[in-house]
Structures are given as structure tokens and as C-alpha cells.
Amino acid sequence: MTGTFSDAAQRLAGLVPRALGWTPDQFWAATPEELAAIFSNETHAAPDQPLDRAGLQAMLERERHG
């Protein structure tokens, strides 16, 4: 791994608040484990079937009507 912790923290401090809508204070209060959990894909299992047009339309309708 190249770079320093400071370099990585500066990059993340610019990206994470924009991506998550966080304030700088929220970013600096988060732990590395919390950030890893947020960006981890392990909690979202792959679907058995890919999303088809009917599934997409159903999701759009649910979102439109709350």
C-alpha cells in the first residue's frame, strides 16, 4: 500500500461527505469500521434473478407512491 494515513484521510474527507451527505464532523466522528460497513457489499446478497423490466416498473411505482 502506498501513501500515508494522512493522504488517505484527506481523500476520504472530500469524497465521503459528498457521497453520503455528511457534514465534516460526521465524517471525522465515524470509525473506519463504520465506513467499511457502509461501503461493504456483504450485507446485500446477490439476487437469485436479475432485475427485469417488470421488476423495475414495480419498484418505480412503489417509490412514486411512497
Short mmCIF file of C-alpha atoms in Angstrom, two decimals:
data_model
loop_
_atom_site.label_atom_id
_atom_site.label_comp_id
_atom_site.label_asym_id
_atom_site.label_seq_id
_atom_site.Cartn_x
_atom_site.Cartn_y
_atom_site.Cartn_z
CA MET A 1 0.00 0.00 0.00
CA THR A 2 1.41 3.39 -0.91
CA GLY A 3 0.75 6.76 0.65
CA THR A 4 0.18 7.70 4.23
CA PHE A 5 -2.81 7.67 6.53
CA SER A 6 -2.95 11.44 6.14
CA ASP A 7 -3.17 11.14 2.35
CA ALA A 8 -5.98 8.60 2.56
CA ALA A 9 -7.86 10.59 5.21
CA GLN A 10 -7.72 13.73 3.09
CA ARG A 11 -9.09 11.90 0.05
CA LEU A 12 -11.87 10.28 2.05
CA ALA A 13 -12.71 13.52 3.85
CA GLY A 14 -13.51 15.03 0.48
CA LEU A 15 -15.38 12.08 -1.01
CA VAL A 16 -17.41 10.58 1.83
CA PRO A 17 -19.31 13.70 2.91
CA ARG A 18 -20.38 14.35 -0.68
CA ALA A 19 -21.35 10.72 -1.29
CA LEU A 20 -23.28 10.35 1.97
CA GLY A 21 -24.44 13.92 2.55
CA TRP A 22 -22.47 14.10 5.78
CA THR A 23 -21.00 17.14 7.45
CA PRO A 24 -17.25 17.12 8.13
CA ASP A 25 -17.98 16.50 11.82
CA GLN A 26 -19.98 13.38 10.96
CA PHE A 27 -17.13 12.09 8.81
CA TRP A 28 -14.48 12.63 11.47
CA ALA A 29 -16.70 11.03 14.13
CA ALA A 30 -17.12 7.84 12.08
CA THR A 31 -14.83 4.91 12.73
CA PRO A 32 -13.01 3.04 9.96
CA GLU A 33 -15.22 0.04 10.73
CA GLU A 34 -18.37 2.13 10.22
CA LEU A 35 -17.11 3.42 6.89
CA ALA A 36 -16.18 -0.10 5.80
CA ALA A 37 -19.65 -1.37 6.74
CA ILE A 38 -21.32 1.43 4.79
CA PHE A 39 -19.35 0.69 1.64
CA SER A 40 -19.28 -3.09 2.04
CA ASN A 41 -21.42 -5.13 -0.29
CA GLU A 42 -21.60 -8.11 2.07
CA THR A 43 -24.95 -7.09 3.56
CA HIS A 44 -26.62 -7.13 0.15
CA ALA A 45 -26.82 -10.65 -1.14
CA ALA A 46 -26.92 -11.05 -4.89
CA PRO A 47 -30.46 -11.60 -6.15
CA ASP A 48 -31.46 -15.03 -7.41
CA GLN A 49 -32.71 -13.46 -10.63
CA PRO A 50 -31.50 -10.29 -12.35
CA LEU A 51 -33.83 -7.31 -12.33
CA ASP A 52 -36.17 -7.39 -15.32
CA ARG A 53 -38.33 -4.65 -16.81
CA ALA A 54 -41.42 -5.66 -14.80
CA GLY A 55 -39.44 -5.64 -11.56
CA LEU A 56 -38.03 -2.22 -12.37
CA GLN A 57 -41.50 -0.85 -13.14
CA ALA A 58 -42.83 -2.26 -9.85
CA MET A 59 -40.01 -0.58 -7.89
CA LEU A 60 -40.61 2.73 -9.67
CA GLU A 61 -44.33 2.57 -8.85
CA ARG A 62 -43.65 1.84 -5.17
CA GLU A 63 -41.25 4.78 -4.97
CA ARG A 64 -43.64 7.10 -6.78
CA HIS A 65 -46.46 6.35 -4.35
CA GLY A 66 -44.44 6.11 -1.17
#
